Coordinates of C-alpha atoms in Angstrom, one line a residue:
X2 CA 9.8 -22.9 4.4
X3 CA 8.5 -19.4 4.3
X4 CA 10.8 -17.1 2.4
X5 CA 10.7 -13.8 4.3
X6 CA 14.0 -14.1 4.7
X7 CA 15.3 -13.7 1.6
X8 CA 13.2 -10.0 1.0
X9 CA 15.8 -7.7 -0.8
X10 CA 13.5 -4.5 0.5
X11 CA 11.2 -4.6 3.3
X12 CA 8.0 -2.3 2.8
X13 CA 6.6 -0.5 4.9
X14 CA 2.5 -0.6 4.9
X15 CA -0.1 1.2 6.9
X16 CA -3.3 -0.7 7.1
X17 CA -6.3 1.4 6.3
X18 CA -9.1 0.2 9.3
X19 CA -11.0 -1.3 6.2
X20 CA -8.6 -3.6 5.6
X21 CA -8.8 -7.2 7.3
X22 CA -5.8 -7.6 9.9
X23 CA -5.2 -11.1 8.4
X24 CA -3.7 -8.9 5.1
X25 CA -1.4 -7.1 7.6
X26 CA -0.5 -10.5 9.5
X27 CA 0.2 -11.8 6.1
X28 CA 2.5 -8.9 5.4
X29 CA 4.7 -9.1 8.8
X30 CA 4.8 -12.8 8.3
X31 CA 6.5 -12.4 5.4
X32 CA 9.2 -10.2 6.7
X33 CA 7.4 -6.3 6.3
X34 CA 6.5 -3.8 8.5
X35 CA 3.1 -3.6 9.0
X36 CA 1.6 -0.6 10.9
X37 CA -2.5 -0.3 11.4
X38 CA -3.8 3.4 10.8
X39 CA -6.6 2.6 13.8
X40 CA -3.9 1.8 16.3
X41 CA -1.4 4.8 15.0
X42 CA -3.9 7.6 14.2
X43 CA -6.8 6.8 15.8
X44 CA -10.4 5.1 14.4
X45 CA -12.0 7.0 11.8
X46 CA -9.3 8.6 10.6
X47 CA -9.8 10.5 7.6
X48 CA -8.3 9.6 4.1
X49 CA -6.5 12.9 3.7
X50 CA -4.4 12.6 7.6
X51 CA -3.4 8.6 6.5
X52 CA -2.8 9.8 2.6
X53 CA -0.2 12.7 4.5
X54 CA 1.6 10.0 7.1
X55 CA 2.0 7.7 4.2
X56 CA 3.5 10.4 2.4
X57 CA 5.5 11.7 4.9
X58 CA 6.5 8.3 6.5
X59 CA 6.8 6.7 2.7
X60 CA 4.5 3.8 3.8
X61 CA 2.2 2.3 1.5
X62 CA -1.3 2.3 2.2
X63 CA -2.9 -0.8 1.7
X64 CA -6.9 0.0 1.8
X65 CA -10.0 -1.0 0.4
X66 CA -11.1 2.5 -0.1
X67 CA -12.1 4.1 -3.1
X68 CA -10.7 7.4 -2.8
X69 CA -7.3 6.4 -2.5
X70 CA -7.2 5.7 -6.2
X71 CA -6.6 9.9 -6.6
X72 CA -3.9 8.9 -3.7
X73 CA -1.7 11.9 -4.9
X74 CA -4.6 14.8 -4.5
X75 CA -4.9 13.6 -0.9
X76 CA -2.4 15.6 1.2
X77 CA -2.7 19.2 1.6
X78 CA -2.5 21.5 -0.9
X79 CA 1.7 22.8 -1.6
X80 CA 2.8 19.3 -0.2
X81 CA 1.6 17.0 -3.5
X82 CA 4.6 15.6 -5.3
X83 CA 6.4 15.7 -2.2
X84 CA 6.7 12.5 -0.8
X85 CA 9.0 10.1 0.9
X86 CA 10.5 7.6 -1.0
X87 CA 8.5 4.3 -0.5
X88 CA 5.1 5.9 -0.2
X89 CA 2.7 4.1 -2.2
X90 CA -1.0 3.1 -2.1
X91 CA -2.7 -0.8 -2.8
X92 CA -5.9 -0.4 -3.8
X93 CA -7.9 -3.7 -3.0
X94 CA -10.6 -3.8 -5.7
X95 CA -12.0 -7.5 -3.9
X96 CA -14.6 -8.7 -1.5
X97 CA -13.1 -8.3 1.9
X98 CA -13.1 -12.1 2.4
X99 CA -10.5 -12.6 -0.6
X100 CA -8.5 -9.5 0.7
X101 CA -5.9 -12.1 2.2
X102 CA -5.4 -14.5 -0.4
X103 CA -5.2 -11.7 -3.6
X104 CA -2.3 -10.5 -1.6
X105 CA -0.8 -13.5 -1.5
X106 CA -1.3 -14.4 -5.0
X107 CA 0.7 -10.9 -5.7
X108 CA 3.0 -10.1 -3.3
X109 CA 6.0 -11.5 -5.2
X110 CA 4.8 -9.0 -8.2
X111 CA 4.0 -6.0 -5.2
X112 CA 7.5 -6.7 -3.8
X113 CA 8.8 -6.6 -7.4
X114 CA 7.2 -3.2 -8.0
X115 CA 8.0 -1.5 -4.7
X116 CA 11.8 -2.3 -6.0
X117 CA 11.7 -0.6 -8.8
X118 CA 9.6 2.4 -7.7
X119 CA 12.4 3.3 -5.1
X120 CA 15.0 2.7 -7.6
X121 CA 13.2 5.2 -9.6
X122 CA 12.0 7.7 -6.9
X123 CA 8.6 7.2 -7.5
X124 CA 5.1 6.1 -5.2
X125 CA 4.0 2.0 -5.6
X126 CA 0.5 2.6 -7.1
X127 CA -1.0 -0.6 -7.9
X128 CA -5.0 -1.8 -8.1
X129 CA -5.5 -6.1 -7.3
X130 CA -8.4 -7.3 -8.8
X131 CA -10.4 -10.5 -8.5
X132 CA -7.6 -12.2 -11.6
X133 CA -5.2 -9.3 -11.5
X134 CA -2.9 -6.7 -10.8
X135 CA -2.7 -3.0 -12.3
X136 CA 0.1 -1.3 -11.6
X137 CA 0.6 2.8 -13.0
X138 CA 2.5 3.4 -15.4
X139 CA 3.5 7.0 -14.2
X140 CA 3.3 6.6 -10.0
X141 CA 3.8 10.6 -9.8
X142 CA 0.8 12.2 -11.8

Protein backbone atom coordinates (compact mmCIF):
# COMPACT_ATOMS: atom_id res chain seq x y z
CA UNK A 1 0.00 0.00 0.00
CA UNK A 2 1.61 3.23 -0.90
CA UNK A 3 1.83 5.66 1.90
CA UNK A 4 1.18 9.07 0.35
CA UNK A 5 -1.46 9.38 2.35
CA UNK A 6 -0.22 9.70 5.48
CA UNK A 7 2.41 12.87 4.23
CA UNK A 8 2.33 15.38 7.26
CA UNK A 9 3.53 18.31 4.55
CA UNK A 10 3.17 18.07 1.00
CA UNK A 11 6.10 19.77 -1.01
CA UNK A 12 5.98 21.54 -3.58
CA UNK A 13 8.79 20.75 -6.50
CA UNK A 14 9.58 22.33 -9.77
CA UNK A 15 11.23 19.93 -12.11
CA UNK A 16 14.26 21.44 -13.70
CA UNK A 17 13.90 20.12 -17.77
CA UNK A 18 17.17 18.00 -16.84
CA UNK A 19 15.40 16.08 -14.61
CA UNK A 20 13.79 12.63 -15.81
CA UNK A 21 9.75 13.02 -15.49
CA UNK A 22 9.80 9.55 -13.91
CA UNK A 23 11.43 11.64 -10.60
CA UNK A 24 8.39 13.99 -10.83
CA UNK A 25 5.85 11.03 -11.43
CA UNK A 26 7.53 9.55 -8.38
CA UNK A 27 6.94 12.64 -6.39
CA UNK A 28 3.01 13.17 -7.29
CA UNK A 29 2.56 9.47 -6.67
CA UNK A 30 3.51 9.92 -3.44
CA UNK A 31 1.12 12.64 -2.61
CA UNK A 32 3.38 16.11 -3.77
CA UNK A 33 2.93 18.60 -6.08
CA UNK A 34 5.03 18.34 -8.81
CA UNK A 35 5.27 21.23 -11.31
CA UNK A 36 7.78 20.91 -14.65
CA UNK A 37 9.74 24.25 -15.25
CA UNK A 38 9.48 23.32 -19.31
CA UNK A 39 5.71 23.16 -19.17
CA UNK A 40 5.42 26.44 -16.61
CA UNK A 41 8.25 28.70 -17.88
CA UNK A 42 8.98 27.56 -21.04
CA UNK A 43 12.15 25.20 -22.47
CA UNK A 44 15.41 26.52 -21.91
CA UNK A 45 14.72 28.39 -19.20
CA UNK A 46 17.43 29.89 -17.54
CA UNK A 47 18.71 29.00 -13.96
CA UNK A 48 18.30 32.43 -12.55
CA UNK A 49 14.12 32.83 -13.85
CA UNK A 50 13.50 29.01 -12.18
CA UNK A 51 15.96 29.88 -9.02
CA UNK A 52 13.40 33.38 -8.63
CA UNK A 53 9.85 31.21 -9.17
CA UNK A 54 11.20 28.78 -6.70
CA UNK A 55 11.89 31.44 -4.52
CA UNK A 56 8.95 33.35 -4.92
CA UNK A 57 6.57 30.36 -5.14
CA UNK A 58 8.69 28.38 -2.23
CA UNK A 59 9.01 25.33 -4.49
CA UNK A 60 11.92 23.24 -4.33
CA UNK A 61 13.89 22.75 -7.32
CA UNK A 62 14.76 19.40 -7.94
CA UNK A 63 17.61 19.48 -10.88
CA UNK A 64 20.50 17.93 -12.04
CA UNK A 65 22.31 21.10 -12.64
CA UNK A 66 25.34 22.21 -11.22
CA UNK A 67 24.78 25.74 -10.66
CA UNK A 68 22.04 25.34 -8.40
CA UNK A 69 24.44 24.30 -5.72
CA UNK A 70 25.11 28.46 -5.17
CA UNK A 71 21.00 28.20 -5.33
CA UNK A 72 20.86 31.36 -3.00
CA UNK A 73 23.17 33.80 -5.49
CA UNK A 74 20.64 32.93 -8.21
CA UNK A 75 17.79 35.54 -8.02
CA UNK A 76 18.31 39.03 -8.70
CA UNK A 77 20.40 41.10 -6.81
CA UNK A 78 18.24 42.97 -3.45
CA UNK A 79 15.84 39.84 -3.52
CA UNK A 80 18.54 37.10 -1.98
CA UNK A 81 17.44 36.01 1.50
CA UNK A 82 14.05 36.74 0.61
CA UNK A 83 12.32 33.79 -0.04
CA UNK A 84 9.01 31.92 0.47
CA UNK A 85 8.90 29.55 2.95
CA UNK A 86 9.28 26.02 1.35
CA UNK A 87 11.75 27.07 -1.32
CA UNK A 88 14.45 24.78 -1.51
CA UNK A 89 16.87 23.15 -4.12
CA UNK A 90 17.72 18.94 -4.68
CA UNK A 91 20.76 18.73 -6.22
CA UNK A 92 20.92 15.27 -8.02
CA UNK A 93 24.68 14.48 -8.05
CA UNK A 94 23.68 10.74 -10.06
CA UNK A 95 23.63 9.39 -13.59
CA UNK A 96 20.24 10.35 -14.94
CA UNK A 97 19.23 6.70 -15.16
CA UNK A 98 19.45 6.31 -11.16
CA UNK A 99 17.72 9.85 -10.76
CA UNK A 100 14.39 7.88 -9.89
CA UNK A 101 15.42 5.29 -7.61
CA UNK A 102 18.09 7.77 -5.32
CA UNK A 103 14.86 9.62 -4.73
CA UNK A 104 13.21 6.89 -3.63
CA UNK A 105 15.80 5.65 -1.49
CA UNK A 106 15.53 9.29 0.31
CA UNK A 107 12.46 10.74 0.11
CA UNK A 108 11.41 9.70 3.65
CA UNK A 109 14.83 11.66 4.87
CA UNK A 110 13.78 14.71 2.00
CA UNK A 111 10.25 14.70 3.49
CA UNK A 112 11.97 14.73 6.98
CA UNK A 113 14.10 17.68 6.13
CA UNK A 114 11.58 19.87 4.28
CA UNK A 115 9.68 19.59 7.93
CA UNK A 116 12.04 20.91 9.75
CA UNK A 117 13.26 23.62 7.32
CA UNK A 118 9.67 25.17 7.41
CA UNK A 119 9.49 24.79 11.03
CA UNK A 120 12.59 26.75 11.09
CA UNK A 121 12.01 29.32 8.17
CA UNK A 122 14.65 28.21 6.33
CA UNK A 123 15.25 26.75 2.27
CA UNK A 124 15.62 22.56 1.95
CA UNK A 125 19.12 22.38 0.49
CA UNK A 126 20.17 18.97 0.17
CA UNK A 127 22.87 17.10 -2.50
CA UNK A 128 21.82 12.90 -3.19
CA UNK A 129 24.71 11.04 -4.09
CA UNK A 130 25.26 7.61 -5.51
CA UNK A 131 25.20 6.13 -1.30
CA UNK A 132 23.98 9.32 0.17
CA UNK A 133 22.36 12.39 1.19
CA UNK A 134 23.96 15.85 2.22
CA UNK A 135 21.89 18.12 3.63
CA UNK A 136 23.23 22.07 4.76
CA UNK A 137 23.68 22.76 7.76
CA UNK A 138 22.81 26.49 7.42
CA UNK A 139 19.98 26.55 4.35
CA UNK A 140 20.25 30.50 4.42
CA UNK A 141 24.05 31.37 3.62
Amino acid sequence: MDDAGLLAVVIRFLIDENVDDLVGRYLADRGHEVHYARSSLGSMSPDQLIAFTAETRGLVVVTHDKDFRRFSQLPPVGFQRKFARGAGRISLSVKEPRAVQRVREEIEAIEFHYAQALRRGQRLLVVIGDTGIQVTSNPRT
